[in-house]
Tab-separated table of C-alpha atoms in Angstrom:
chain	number	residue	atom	x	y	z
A	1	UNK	CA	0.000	0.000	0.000
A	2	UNK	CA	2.565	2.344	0.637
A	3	UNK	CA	4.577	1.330	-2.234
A	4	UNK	CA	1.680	2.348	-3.993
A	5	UNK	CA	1.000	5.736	-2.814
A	6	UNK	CA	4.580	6.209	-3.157
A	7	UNK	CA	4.492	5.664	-6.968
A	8	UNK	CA	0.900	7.374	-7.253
A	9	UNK	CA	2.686	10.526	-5.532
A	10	UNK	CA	5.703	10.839	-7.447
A	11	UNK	CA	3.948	10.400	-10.614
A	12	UNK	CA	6.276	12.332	-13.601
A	13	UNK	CA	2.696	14.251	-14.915
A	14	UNK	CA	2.294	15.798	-11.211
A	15	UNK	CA	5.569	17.177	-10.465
A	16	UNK	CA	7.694	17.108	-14.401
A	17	UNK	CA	6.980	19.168	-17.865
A	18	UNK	CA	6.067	16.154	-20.423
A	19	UNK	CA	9.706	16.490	-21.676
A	20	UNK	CA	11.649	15.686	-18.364
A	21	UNK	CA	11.384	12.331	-16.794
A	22	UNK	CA	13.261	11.228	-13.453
A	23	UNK	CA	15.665	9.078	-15.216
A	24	UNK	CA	17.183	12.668	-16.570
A	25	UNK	CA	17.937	13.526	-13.115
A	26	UNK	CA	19.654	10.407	-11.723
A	27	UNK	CA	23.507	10.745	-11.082
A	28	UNK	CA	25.827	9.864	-14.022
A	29	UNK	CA	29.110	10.013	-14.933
A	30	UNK	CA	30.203	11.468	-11.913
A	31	UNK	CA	27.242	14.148	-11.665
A	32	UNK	CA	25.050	14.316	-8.521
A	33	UNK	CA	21.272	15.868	-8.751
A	34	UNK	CA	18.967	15.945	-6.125
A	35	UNK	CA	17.212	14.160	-4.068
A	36	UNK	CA	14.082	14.115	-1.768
A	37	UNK	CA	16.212	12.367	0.414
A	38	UNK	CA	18.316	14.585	1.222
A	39	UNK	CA	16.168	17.075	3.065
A	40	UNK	CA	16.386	14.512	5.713
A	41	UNK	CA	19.243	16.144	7.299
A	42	UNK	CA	17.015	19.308	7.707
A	43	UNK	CA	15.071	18.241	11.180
A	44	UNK	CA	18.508	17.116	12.876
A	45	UNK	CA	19.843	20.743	11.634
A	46	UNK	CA	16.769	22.527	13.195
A	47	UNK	CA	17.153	20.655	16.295
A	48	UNK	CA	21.459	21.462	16.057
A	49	UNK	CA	20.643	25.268	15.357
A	50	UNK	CA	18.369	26.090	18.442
A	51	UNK	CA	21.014	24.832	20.333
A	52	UNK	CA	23.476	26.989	19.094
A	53	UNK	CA	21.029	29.824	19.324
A	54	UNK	CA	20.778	29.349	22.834
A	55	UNK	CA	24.583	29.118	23.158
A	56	UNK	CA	24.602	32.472	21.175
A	57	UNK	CA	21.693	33.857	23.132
A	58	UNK	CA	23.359	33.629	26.222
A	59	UNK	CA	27.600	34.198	25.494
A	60	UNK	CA	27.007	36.285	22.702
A	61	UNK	CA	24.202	38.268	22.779
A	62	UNK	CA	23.973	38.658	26.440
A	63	UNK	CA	27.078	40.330	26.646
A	64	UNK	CA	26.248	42.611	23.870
A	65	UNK	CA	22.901	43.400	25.363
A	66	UNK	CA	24.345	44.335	28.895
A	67	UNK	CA	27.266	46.774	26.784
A	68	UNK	CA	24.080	48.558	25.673
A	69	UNK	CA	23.094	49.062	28.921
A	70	UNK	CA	20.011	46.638	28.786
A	71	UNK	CA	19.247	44.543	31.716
A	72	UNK	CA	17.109	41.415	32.827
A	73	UNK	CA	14.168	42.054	34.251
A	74	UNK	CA	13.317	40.472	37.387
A	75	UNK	CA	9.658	40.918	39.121
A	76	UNK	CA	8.576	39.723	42.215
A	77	UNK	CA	5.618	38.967	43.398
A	78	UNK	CA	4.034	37.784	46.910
A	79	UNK	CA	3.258	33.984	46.917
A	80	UNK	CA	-0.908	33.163	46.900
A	81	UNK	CA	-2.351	30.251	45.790
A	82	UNK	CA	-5.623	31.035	45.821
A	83	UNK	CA	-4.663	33.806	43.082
A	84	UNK	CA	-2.154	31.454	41.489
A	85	UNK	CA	-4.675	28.696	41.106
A	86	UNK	CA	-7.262	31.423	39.608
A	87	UNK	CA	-4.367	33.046	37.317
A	88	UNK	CA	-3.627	29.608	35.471
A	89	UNK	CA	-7.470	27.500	35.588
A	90	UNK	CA	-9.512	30.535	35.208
A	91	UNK	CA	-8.234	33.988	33.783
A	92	UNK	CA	-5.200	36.020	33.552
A	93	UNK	CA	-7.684	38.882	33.262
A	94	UNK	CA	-10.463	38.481	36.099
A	95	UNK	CA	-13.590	40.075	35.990
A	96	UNK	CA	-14.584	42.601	38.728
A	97	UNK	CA	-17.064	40.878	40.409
A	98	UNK	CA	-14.499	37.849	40.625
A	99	UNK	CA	-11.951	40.227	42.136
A	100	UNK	CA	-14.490	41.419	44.650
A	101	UNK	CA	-15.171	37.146	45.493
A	102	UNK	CA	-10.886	36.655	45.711
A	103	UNK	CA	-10.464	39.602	47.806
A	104	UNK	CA	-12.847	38.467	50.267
A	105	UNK	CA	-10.929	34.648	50.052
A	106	UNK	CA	-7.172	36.124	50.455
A	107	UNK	CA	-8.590	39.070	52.965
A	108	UNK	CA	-7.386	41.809	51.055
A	109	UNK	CA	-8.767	44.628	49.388
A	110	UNK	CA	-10.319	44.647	45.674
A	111	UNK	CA	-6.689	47.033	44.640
A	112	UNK	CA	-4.480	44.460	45.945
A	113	UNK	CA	-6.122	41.499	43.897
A	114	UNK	CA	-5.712	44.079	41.052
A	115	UNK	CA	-2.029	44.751	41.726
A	116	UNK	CA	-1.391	41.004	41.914
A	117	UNK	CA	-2.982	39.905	38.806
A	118	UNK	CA	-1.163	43.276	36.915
A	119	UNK	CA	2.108	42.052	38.404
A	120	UNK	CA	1.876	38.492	37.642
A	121	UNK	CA	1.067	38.932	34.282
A	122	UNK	CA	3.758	40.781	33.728
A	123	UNK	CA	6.092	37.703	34.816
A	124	UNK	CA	5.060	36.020	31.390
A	125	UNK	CA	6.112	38.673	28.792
A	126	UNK	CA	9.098	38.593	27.534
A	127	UNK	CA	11.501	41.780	28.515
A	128	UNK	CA	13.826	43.874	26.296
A	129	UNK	CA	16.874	41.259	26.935
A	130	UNK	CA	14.618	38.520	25.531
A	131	UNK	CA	13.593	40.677	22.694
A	132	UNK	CA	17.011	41.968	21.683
A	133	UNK	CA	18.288	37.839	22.163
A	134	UNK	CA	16.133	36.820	19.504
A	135	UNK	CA	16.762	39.814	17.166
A	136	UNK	CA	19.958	39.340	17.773
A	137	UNK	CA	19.942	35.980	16.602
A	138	UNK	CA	18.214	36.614	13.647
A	139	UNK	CA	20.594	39.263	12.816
A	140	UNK	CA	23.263	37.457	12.839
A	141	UNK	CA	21.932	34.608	11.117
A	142	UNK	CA	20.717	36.936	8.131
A	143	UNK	CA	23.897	38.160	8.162
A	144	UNK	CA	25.759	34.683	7.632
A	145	UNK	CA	23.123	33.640	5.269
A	146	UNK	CA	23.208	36.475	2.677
A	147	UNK	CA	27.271	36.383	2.812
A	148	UNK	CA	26.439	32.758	1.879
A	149	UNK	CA	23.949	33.819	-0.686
A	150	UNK	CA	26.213	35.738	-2.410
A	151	UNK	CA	29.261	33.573	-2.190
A	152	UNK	CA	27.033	30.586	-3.748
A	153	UNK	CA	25.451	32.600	-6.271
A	154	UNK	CA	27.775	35.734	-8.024
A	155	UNK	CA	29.090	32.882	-10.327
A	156	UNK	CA	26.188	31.641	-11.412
A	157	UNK	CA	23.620	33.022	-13.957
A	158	UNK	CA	21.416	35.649	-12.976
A	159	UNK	CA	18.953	35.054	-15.126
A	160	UNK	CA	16.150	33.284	-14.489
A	161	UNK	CA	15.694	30.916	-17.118
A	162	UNK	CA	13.481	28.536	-15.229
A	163	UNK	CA	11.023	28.390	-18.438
A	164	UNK	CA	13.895	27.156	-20.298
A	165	UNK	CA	14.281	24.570	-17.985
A	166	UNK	CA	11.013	23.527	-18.548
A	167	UNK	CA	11.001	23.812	-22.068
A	168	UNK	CA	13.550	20.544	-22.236
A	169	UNK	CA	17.133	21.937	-21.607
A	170	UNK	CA	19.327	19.704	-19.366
A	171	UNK	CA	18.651	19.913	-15.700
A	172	UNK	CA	21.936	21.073	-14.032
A	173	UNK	CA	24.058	19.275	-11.248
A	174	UNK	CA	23.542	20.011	-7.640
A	175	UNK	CA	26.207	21.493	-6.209
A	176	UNK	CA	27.587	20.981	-2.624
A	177	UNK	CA	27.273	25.000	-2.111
A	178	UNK	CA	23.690	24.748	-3.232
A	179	UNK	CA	22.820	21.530	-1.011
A	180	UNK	CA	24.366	23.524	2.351
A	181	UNK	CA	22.691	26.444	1.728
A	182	UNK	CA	19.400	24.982	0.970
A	183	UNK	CA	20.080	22.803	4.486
A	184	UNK	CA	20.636	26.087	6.401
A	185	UNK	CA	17.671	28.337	5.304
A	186	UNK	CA	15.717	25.059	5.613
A	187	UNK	CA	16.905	23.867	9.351
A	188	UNK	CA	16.539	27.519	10.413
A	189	UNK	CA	12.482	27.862	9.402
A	190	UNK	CA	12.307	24.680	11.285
A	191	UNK	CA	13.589	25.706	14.249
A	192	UNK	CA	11.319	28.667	14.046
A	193	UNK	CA	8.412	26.380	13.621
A	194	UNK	CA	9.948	24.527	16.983
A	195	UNK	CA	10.566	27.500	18.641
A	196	UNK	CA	7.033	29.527	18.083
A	197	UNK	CA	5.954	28.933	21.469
A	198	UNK	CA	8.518	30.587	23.121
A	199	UNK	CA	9.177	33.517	20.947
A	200	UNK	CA	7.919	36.699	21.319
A	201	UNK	CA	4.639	36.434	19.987
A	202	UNK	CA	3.310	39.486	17.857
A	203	UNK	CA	-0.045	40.407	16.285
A	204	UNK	CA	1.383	39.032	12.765
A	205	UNK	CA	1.661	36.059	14.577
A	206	UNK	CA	-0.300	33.731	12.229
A	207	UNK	CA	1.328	35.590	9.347
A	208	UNK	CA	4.706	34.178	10.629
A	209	UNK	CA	3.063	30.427	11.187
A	210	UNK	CA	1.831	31.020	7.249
A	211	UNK	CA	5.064	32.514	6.190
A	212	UNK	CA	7.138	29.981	7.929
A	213	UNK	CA	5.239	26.903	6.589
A	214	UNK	CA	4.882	28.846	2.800
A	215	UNK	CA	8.974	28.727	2.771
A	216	UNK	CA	9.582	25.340	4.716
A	217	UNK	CA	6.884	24.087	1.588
A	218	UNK	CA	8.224	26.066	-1.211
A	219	UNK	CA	12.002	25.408	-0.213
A	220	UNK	CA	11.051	21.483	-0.028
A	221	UNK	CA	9.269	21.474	-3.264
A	222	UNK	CA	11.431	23.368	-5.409
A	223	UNK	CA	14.490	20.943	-4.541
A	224	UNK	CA	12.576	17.636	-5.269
A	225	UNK	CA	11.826	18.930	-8.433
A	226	UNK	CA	14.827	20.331	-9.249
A	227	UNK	CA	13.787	23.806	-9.376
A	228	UNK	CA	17.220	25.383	-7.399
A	229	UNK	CA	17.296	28.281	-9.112
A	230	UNK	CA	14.022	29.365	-8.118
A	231	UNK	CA	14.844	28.231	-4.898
A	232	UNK	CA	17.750	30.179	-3.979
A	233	UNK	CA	16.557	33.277	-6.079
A	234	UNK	CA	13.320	33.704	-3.770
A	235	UNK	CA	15.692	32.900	-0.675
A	236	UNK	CA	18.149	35.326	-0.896
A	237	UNK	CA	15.441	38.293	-2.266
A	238	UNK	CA	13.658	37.653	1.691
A	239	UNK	CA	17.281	37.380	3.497
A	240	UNK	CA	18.782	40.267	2.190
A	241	UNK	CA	16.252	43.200	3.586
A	242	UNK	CA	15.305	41.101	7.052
A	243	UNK	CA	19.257	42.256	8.350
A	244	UNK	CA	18.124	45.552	8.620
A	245	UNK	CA	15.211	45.407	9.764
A	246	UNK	CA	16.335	42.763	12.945
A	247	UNK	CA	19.827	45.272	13.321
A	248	UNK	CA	16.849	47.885	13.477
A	249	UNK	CA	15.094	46.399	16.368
A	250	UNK	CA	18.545	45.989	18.323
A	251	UNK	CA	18.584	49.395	18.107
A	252	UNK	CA	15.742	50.359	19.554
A	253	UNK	CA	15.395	47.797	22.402
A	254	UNK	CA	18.995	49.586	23.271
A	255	UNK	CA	17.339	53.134	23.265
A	256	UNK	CA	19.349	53.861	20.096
A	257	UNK	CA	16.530	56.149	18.145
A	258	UNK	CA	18.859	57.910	15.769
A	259	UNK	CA	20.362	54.818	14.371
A	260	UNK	CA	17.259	52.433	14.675
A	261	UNK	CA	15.423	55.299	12.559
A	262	UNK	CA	18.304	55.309	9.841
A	263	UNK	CA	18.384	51.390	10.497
A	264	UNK	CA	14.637	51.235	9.026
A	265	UNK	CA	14.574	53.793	6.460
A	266	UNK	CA	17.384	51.516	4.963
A	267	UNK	CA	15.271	48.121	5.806
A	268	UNK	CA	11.955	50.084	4.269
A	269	UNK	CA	13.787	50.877	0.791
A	270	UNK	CA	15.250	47.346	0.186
A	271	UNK	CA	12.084	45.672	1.100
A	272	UNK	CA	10.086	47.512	-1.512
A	273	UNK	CA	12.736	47.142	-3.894
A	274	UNK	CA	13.116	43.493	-3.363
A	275	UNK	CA	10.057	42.401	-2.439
A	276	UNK	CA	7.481	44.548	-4.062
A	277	UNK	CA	9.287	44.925	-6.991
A	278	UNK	CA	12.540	42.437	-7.789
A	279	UNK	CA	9.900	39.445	-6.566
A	280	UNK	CA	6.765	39.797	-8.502
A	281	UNK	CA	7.614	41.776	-11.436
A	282	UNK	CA	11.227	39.168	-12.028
A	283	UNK	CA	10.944	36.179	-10.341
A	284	UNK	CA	7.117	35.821	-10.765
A	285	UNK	CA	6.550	36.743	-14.078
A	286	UNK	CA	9.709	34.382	-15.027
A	287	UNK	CA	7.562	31.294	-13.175
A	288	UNK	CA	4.367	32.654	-13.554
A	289	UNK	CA	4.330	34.327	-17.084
A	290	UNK	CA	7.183	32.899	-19.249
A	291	UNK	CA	6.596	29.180	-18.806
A	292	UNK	CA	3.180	29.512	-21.021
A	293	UNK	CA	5.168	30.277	-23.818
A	294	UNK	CA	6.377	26.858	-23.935
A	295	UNK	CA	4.582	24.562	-22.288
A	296	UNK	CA	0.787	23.987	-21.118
A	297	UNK	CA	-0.478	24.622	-17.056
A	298	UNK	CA	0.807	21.377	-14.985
A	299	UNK	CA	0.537	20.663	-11.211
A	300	UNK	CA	4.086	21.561	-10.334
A	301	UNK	CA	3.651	24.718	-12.346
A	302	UNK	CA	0.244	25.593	-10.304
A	303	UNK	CA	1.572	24.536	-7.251
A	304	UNK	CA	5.577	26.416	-7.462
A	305	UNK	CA	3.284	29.593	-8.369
A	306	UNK	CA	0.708	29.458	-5.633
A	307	UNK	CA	3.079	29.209	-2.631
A	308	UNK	CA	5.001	32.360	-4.412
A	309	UNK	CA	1.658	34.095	-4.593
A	310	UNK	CA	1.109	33.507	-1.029
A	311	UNK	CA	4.159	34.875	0.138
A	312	UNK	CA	3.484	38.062	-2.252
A	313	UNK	CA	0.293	38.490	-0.392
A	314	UNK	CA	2.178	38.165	2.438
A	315	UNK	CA	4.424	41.218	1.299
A	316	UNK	CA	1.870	43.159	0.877
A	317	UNK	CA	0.571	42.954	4.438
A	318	UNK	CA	3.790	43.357	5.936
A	319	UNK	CA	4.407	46.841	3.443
A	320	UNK	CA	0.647	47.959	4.821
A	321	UNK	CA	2.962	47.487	8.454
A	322	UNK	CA	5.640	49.075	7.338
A	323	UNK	CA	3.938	52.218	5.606
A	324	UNK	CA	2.748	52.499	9.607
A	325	UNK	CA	5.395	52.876	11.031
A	326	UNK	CA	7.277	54.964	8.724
A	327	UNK	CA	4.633	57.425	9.083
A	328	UNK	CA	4.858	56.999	13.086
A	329	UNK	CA	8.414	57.535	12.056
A	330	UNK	CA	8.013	60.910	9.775
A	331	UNK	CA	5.624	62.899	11.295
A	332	UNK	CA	5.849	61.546	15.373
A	333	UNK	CA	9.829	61.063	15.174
A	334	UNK	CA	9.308	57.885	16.661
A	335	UNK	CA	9.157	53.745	15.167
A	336	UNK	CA	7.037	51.241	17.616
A	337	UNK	CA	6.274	47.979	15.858
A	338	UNK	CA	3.241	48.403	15.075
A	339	UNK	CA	2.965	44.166	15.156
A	340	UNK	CA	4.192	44.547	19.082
A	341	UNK	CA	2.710	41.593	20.915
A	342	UNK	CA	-1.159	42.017	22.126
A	343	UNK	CA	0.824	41.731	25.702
A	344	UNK	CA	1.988	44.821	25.434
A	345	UNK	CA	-1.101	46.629	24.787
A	346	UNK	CA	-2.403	45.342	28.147
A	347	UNK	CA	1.281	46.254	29.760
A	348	UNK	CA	0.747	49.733	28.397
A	349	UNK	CA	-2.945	49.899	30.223
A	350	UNK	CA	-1.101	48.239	33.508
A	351	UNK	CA	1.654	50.835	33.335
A	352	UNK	CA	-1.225	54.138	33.029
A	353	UNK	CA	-2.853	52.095	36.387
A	354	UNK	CA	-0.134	51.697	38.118
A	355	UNK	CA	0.901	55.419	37.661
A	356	UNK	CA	-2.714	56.064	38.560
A	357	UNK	CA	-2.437	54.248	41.921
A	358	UNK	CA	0.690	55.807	42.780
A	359	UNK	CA	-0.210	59.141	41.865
A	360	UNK	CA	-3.387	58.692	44.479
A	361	UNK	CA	-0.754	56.691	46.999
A	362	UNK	CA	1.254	60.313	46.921
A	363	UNK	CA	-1.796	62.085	47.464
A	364	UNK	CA	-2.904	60.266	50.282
A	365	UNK	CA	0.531	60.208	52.089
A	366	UNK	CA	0.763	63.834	51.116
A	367	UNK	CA	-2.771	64.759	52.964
A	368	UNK	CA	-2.099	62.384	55.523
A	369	UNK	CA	1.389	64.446	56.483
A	370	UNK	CA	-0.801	67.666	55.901
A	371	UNK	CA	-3.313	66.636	58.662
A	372	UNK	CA	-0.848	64.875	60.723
A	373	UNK	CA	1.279	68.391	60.239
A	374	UNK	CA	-1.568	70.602	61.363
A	375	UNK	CA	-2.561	68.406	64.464
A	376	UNK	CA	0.650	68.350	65.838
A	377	UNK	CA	0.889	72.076	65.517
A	378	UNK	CA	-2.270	73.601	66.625
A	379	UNK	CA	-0.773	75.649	69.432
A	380	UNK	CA	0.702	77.661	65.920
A	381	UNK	CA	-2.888	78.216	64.573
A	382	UNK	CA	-3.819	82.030	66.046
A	383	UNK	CA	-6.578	81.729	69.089
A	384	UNK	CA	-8.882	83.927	66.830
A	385	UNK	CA	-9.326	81.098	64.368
A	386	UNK	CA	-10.468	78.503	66.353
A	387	UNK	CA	-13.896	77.461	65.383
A	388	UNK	CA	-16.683	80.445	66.673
């Protein structure tokens, strides 16, 4: 049975122009192509790479982060498990007339339950180190990528002849440049699939899952069938503008405004160059629009071009993001990401309370003095202004 759906799945009509069969891609005469085999080594890579990110997280970026002045943040809160028990079974957000029902359990006032519940919640988002570990990471994987990128590819042709290809010229010879570099941009989505959980998690988040699972599939698919040009084309377009915008966020975790402003205008250019311009109207009309020249609509044709349609749609929401914050940028001299985490928005509301309480704290201990001030000094207060 599984022999069968084997053969039924790697049927030459679904994934090969009529002119191509997968005897012209086995090895000869010294020549390797490739293989869906091969992407095997990708899930021990993913697992390898988080564990050097969290070797560079913490002796590389650490460091850095604390030479920028940024700090863990530790916050403390007083042990209840009455409130525990509610914050994890019931809600991280209670409603009033549960804080009124806890309060009279823990025998404390409706304000403390509040302050408890704001504090704790806190504990669970991720602070500036975290965020400038993880952009730090992908900095500096960007970085090592796109040198990559353009080591592998400044020899080879530029242009993208994939319809060619199809049209019946010989398939060319893997590579062992090509094969590594596929295995690292592979084994790196991976472990950002493995890793969503404990990431920062942003309003884009489903965007990301999409994204991440549109290049895992489009990566996978355009090696079994051979399609490497496509491949690293599309991989090294999305590489080269993400440096920017990660060495961008850096910045601004580190309080760096003038240089995470510059950092972005840069990142905003290349991404509309590349990706609202280099990607649709080169590399999609070459595998969208050329290929009907030559030969007639297959299902590795329909399927290449869908997954590179999704991820244009994707560019497109991520340029509406980016418009945002450029015009936070222009006009309020000041970039937030606009896709912050929906944790934040509540930390933001916590933060106004808290300044809210305080304030009122002040102004109580302020009136109190005042009273306590004029009681202890009545003896000052004239004899003719004692109450008539």
């Amino acid at each position: 049975m599984f022999q069968a759906f084997r053969e039924w799945f790697w049927l030459e009509r679904y994934w090969l122009p009529p002119t191509i069969k997968w005897s012209d891609l086995e090895d000869h005469d010294g020549l390797v192509f490739v293989k869906p085999s091969h992407l095997y080594m990708t899930i021990p890579c993913a697992f390898l790479m988080l564990i050097i990110r969290h070797f560079f997280e913490k002796f590389v970026a650490t460091p850095i982060a604390k030479i920028f002045g940024i700090k863990r943040k530790v916050i403390k809160i007083a042990q209840n498990s009455i409130l525990e028990n509610f914050f994890k079974h019931s809600s991280r957000h209670p409603l009033q007339s549960d804080i009124y029902g806890l309060a009279k359990k823990c025998n404390l006032t409706e304000r403390q339950v509040e302050r408890w519940f704001r504090i704790r919640r806190n504990q669970n988002r991720p602070d500036t180190m975290k965020k400038f570990q993880e952009a730090c990471w992908r900095f500096a994987f960007y970085l090592v990528v796109t040198v990559a990128g353009i080591v592998f590819l400044y020899d080879k042709p530029w242009v993208y002849d994939l319809w060619e290809v199809w049209n019946g010229y010989p398939r060319q010879p893997l590579l062992p440049s090509q094969y590594w570099y596929y295995i690292l941009e592979m084994s790196f989505y991976c472990s950002l699939l493995f890793s969503l959980g404990t990431d920062v998690k942003r309003k884009d988040f489903l965007a990301h899952v999409i994204h991440h699972l549109a290049a895992i599939s489009l990566m996978s698919f355009s090696w079994c069938a051979n399609y490497i040009r496509s491949g690293t084309l599309v991989m090294f377009v999305h590489d080269v503008a993400d440096i920017w915008l990660e060495s961008a966020k850096m910045f601004s975790y580190a309080g760096w405004t003038q240089t995470c402003n510059t950092l972005f205008f840069i990142f905003s250019a290349i991404f509309f160059i590349s990706r609202l311009i280099i990607f649709p109207f080169w590399i999609l009309y070459c595998t969208l629009v050329l290929p009907l020249h030559y030969i007639n609509p297959f299902f590795s044709y329909i399927f290449l071009n869908v997954q590179l349609m999704v991820l244009q749609v994707l560019h497109f929401y991520w340029g509406y993001f980016i418009l945002k914050m450029l015009k936070r940028c222009i006009f309020l001299k000041n970039i937030q990401d606009v896709r912050s985490d929906d944790d934040d928005e509540y930390e933001e509301e916590d933060e106004e309370e808290e300044e809210e309480e305080e304030k009122e704290a002040t102004k109580g201990k302020e009136r109190d003095c005042l009273m306590n001030g004029l009681g202890a000094n009545r003896h000052l207060i004239p004899n003719g202004q004692h109450g008539h």
